[in-house]
């Protein structure tokens, strides 16, 4: 029981930051390119309450943390009206990239927290900083890689729609209503872990290598 409480304490803050900044980044970049939908609804915000989904942000990550496997979850999607963007097809790329980009930034930030913790060996905060930093790297890399899967409505699916020729993009976008069911099926069957697991491992290795840390 103590280990469960410890894990929750270590992972809670990184999970909340990872999901909150991911969604806020989408809204901020959409606003930059002309779509004020998320901004008008108060979603361009660092307030976690505005982005938390009780099931996707709290319950499911908690269950996957307790049961093992790939940490899985989601926040309330930031509303984006792509037709309101100044150049809808091109700007969609940057709006979609904003979320994974925020996660990469946070992974690097958590690696810096580990570096800082290591530099304070006598401090009582050193061990919690290192453990939380490790959790932060893991969570943000998982979210980044997962969201870059080319499956609508994930960010990778939006990126693919932005880059594909119009006819192919239109056909590919029709997958979106079934995207979440496909994702859950891949998760349950273990295929999702087999696909993204190697990319997660390589990215974590690169992040810790960049800061001269040991895995």
C-alpha positions as semicolon CSV with decimal commas, in nm:
position;residue;x (nm);y (nm);z (nm)
1;X;0,000;0,000;0,000
2;X;0,284;0,236;0,084
3;X;0,442;0,178;-0,257
4;X;0,110;0,255;-0,428
5;X;0,076;0,584;-0,241
6;X;0,440;0,665;-0,319
7;X;0,386;0,601;-0,690
8;X;0,078;0,821;-0,694
9;X;0,268;1,100;-0,517
10;X;0,557;1,074;-0,764
11;X;0,345;1,055;-1,079
12;X;0,058;1,294;-0,995
13;X;0,236;1,621;-1,070
14;X;0,413;1,503;-1,390
15;X;0,086;1,357;-1,526
16;X;-0,110;1,677;-1,457
17;X;0,158;1,900;-1,610
18;X;0,206;1,672;-1,912
19;X;-0,161;1,667;-2,005
20;X;-0,236;2,030;-1,913
21;X;0,052;2,183;-2,111
22;X;-0,011;1,949;-2,404
23;X;-0,368;2,072;-2,441
24;X;-0,290;2,436;-2,363
25;X;-0,021;2,431;-2,633
26;X;-0,278;2,323;-2,894
27;X;-0,506;2,610;-2,794
28;X;-0,226;2,866;-2,787
29;X;-0,097;2,776;-3,134
30;X;-0,452;2,764;-3,276
31;X;-0,505;3,116;-3,137
32;X;-0,178;3,226;-3,295
33;X;-0,299;3,108;-3,636
34;X;-0,640;3,271;-3,609
35;X;-0,875;3,025;-3,434
36;X;-1,006;3,175;-3,108
37;X;-1,236;2,882;-3,020
38;X;-1,021;2,738;-2,741
39;X;-0,930;3,085;-2,614
40;X;-1,297;3,188;-2,592
41;X;-1,371;2,874;-2,387
42;X;-1,084;2,941;-2,146
43;X;-0,880;2,643;-2,266
44;X;-0,562;2,841;-2,340
45;X;-0,480;2,805;-1,974
46;X;-0,230;2,638;-1,741
47;X;-0,510;2,566;-1,494
48;X;-0,532;2,183;-1,488
49;X;-0,900;2,190;-1,389
50;X;-0,987;2,329;-1,732
51;X;-0,832;2,029;-1,907
52;X;-0,890;1,734;-1,671
53;X;-1,118;1,451;-1,781
54;X;-1,212;1,243;-1,472
55;X;-1,176;0,912;-1,654
56;X;-0,894;0,985;-1,899
57;X;-0,679;1,207;-1,677
58;X;-0,729;1,043;-1,337
59;X;-0,890;0,698;-1,341
60;X;-0,725;0,538;-1,643
61;X;-0,367;0,658;-1,574
62;X;-0,411;0,540;-1,213
63;X;-0,527;0,196;-1,327
64;X;-0,246;0,156;-1,582
65;X;0,003;0,272;-1,320
66;X;-0,122;0,013;-1,072
67;X;-0,167;-0,273;-1,320
68;X;0,148;-0,211;-1,525
69;X;0,190;-0,169;-1,898
70;X;0,204;0,154;-2,097
71;X;0,073;0,455;-1,907
72;X;-0,242;0,555;-2,092
73;X;-0,482;0,847;-2,063
74;X;-0,614;1,166;-2,211
75;X;-0,749;1,511;-2,124
76;X;-1,055;1,694;-2,253
77;X;-0,961;1,772;-2,615
78;X;-0,903;2,138;-2,688
79;X;-1,165;2,252;-2,942
80;X;-1,008;2,363;-3,268
81;X;-1,208;2,503;-3,560
82;X;-0,965;2,430;-3,841
83;X;-1,170;2,629;-4,090
84;X;-1,104;2,939;-3,876
85;X;-0,729;2,906;-3,922
86;X;-0,579;3,148;-4,172
87;X;-0,445;2,861;-4,385
88;X;-0,642;2,559;-4,255
89;X;-0,450;2,272;-4,413
90;X;-0,102;2,415;-4,354
91;X;-0,171;2,560;-4,009
92;X;-0,325;2,233;-3,892
93;X;0,028;2,089;-3,896
94;X;0,157;2,339;-3,638
95;X;-0,151;2,314;-3,417
96;X;-0,113;1,935;-3,410
97;X;0,263;1,948;-3,348
98;X;0,221;2,186;-3,055
99;X;0,106;1,917;-2,811
100;X;0,386;1,664;-2,872
101;X;0,629;1,956;-2,887
102;X;0,518;2,064;-2,539
103;X;0,571;1,709;-2,414
104;X;0,925;1,699;-2,556
105;X;1,002;2,031;-2,387
106;X;0,870;1,898;-2,055
107;X;1,069;1,574;-2,088
108;X;1,384;1,785;-2,122
109;X;1,274;2,000;-1,829
110;X;1,225;1,693;-1,607
111;X;1,570;1,567;-1,712
112;X;1,707;1,898;-1,585
113;X;1,523;1,837;-1,256
114;X;1,706;1,503;-1,226
115;X;2,036;1,677;-1,298
116;X;1,957;1,932;-1,030
117;X;1,863;1,660;-0,781
118;X;2,190;1,477;-0,845
119;X;2,380;1,800;-0,777
120;X;2,219;1,823;-0,431
121;X;2,315;1,487;-0,276
122;X;2,284;1,613;0,083
123;X;1,937;1,759;0,036
124;X;1,622;1,576;0,148
125;X;1,466;1,690;-0,180
126;X;1,725;1,514;-0,397
127;X;1,561;1,169;-0,404
128;X;1,204;1,299;-0,466
129;X;1,334;1,528;-0,742
130;X;1,512;1,239;-0,914
131;X;1,213;1,004;-0,890
132;X;0,968;1,271;-1,008
133;X;1,206;1,366;-1,289
134;X;1,226;1,005;-1,406
135;X;0,845;0,982;-1,399
136;X;0,816;1,313;-1,586
137;X;1,047;1,198;-1,864
138;X;0,863;0,868;-1,900
139;X;0,513;1,021;-1,902
140;X;0,594;1,299;-2,148
141;X;0,780;1,073;-2,389
142;X;0,492;0,823;-2,383
143;X;0,238;1,098;-2,453
144;X;0,454;1,247;-2,728
145;X;0,511;0,917;-2,909
146;X;0,152;0,800;-2,861
147;X;0,009;1,124;-2,998
148;X;0,238;1,113;-3,300
149;X;0,079;0,789;-3,421
150;X;-0,071;0,862;-3,766
151;X;-0,424;0,780;-3,654
152;X;-0,700;1,045;-3,646
153;X;-0,795;1,204;-3,411
154;X;-0,446;1,179;-3,259
155;X;-0,203;1,459;-3,338
156;X;-0,015;1,232;-3,577
157;X;-0,337;1,180;-3,770
158;X;-0,385;1,556;-3,798
159;X;-0,026;1,593;-3,915
160;X;-0,083;1,325;-4,179
161;X;-0,400;1,500;-4,301
162;X;-0,207;1,826;-4,325
163;X;0,075;1,671;-4,530
164;X;-0,124;1,439;-4,760
165;X;-0,266;1,560;-5,095
166;X;-0,625;1,683;-5,065
167;X;-0,799;1,371;-5,198
168;X;-0,592;1,134;-4,985
169;X;-0,626;1,362;-4,682
170;X;-1,006;1,366;-4,715
171;X;-1,023;0,987;-4,737
172;X;-0,783;0,941;-4,446
173;X;-0,977;1,185;-4,226
174;X;-1,284;0,960;-4,250
175;X;-1,109;0,720;-4,011
176;X;-1,148;0,972;-3,727
177;X;-1,486;0,852;-3,588
178;X;-1,330;0,506;-3,538
179;X;-0,985;0,620;-3,430
180;X;-1,042;0,589;-3,057
181;X;-1,190;0,239;-3,089
182;X;-0,892;0,134;-3,303
183;X;-0,655;0,276;-3,041
184;X;-0,827;0,088;-2,756
185;X;-0,818;-0,234;-2,959
186;X;-0,446;-0,190;-3,020
187;X;-0,395;-0,125;-2,648
188;X;-0,594;-0,426;-2,531
189;X;-0,426;-0,665;-2,777
190;X;-0,076;-0,544;-2,690
191;X;-0,011;-0,426;-3,045
192;X;0,009;-0,063;-2,933
193;X;0,293;-0,138;-2,693
194;X;0,479;-0,336;-2,959
195;X;0,451;-0,045;-3,204
196;X;0,541;0,249;-2,984
197;X;0,756;0,073;-2,720
198;X;1,083;0,091;-2,919
199;X;1,026;0,459;-3,006
200;X;0,960;0,538;-2,640
201;X;1,281;0,363;-2,531
202;X;1,495;0,534;-2,795
203;X;1,353;0,879;-2,714
204;X;1,410;0,834;-2,340
205;X;1,767;0,726;-2,412
206;X;1,824;1,039;-2,622
207;X;1,679;1,270;-2,356
208;X;1,892;1,129;-2,074
209;X;2,198;1,118;-2,302
210;X;2,150;1,487;-2,383
211;X;2,185;1,569;-2,013
212;X;2,460;1,317;-1,949
213;X;2,239;1,105;-1,724
214;X;2,233;0,730;-1,674
215;X;1,919;0,534;-1,756
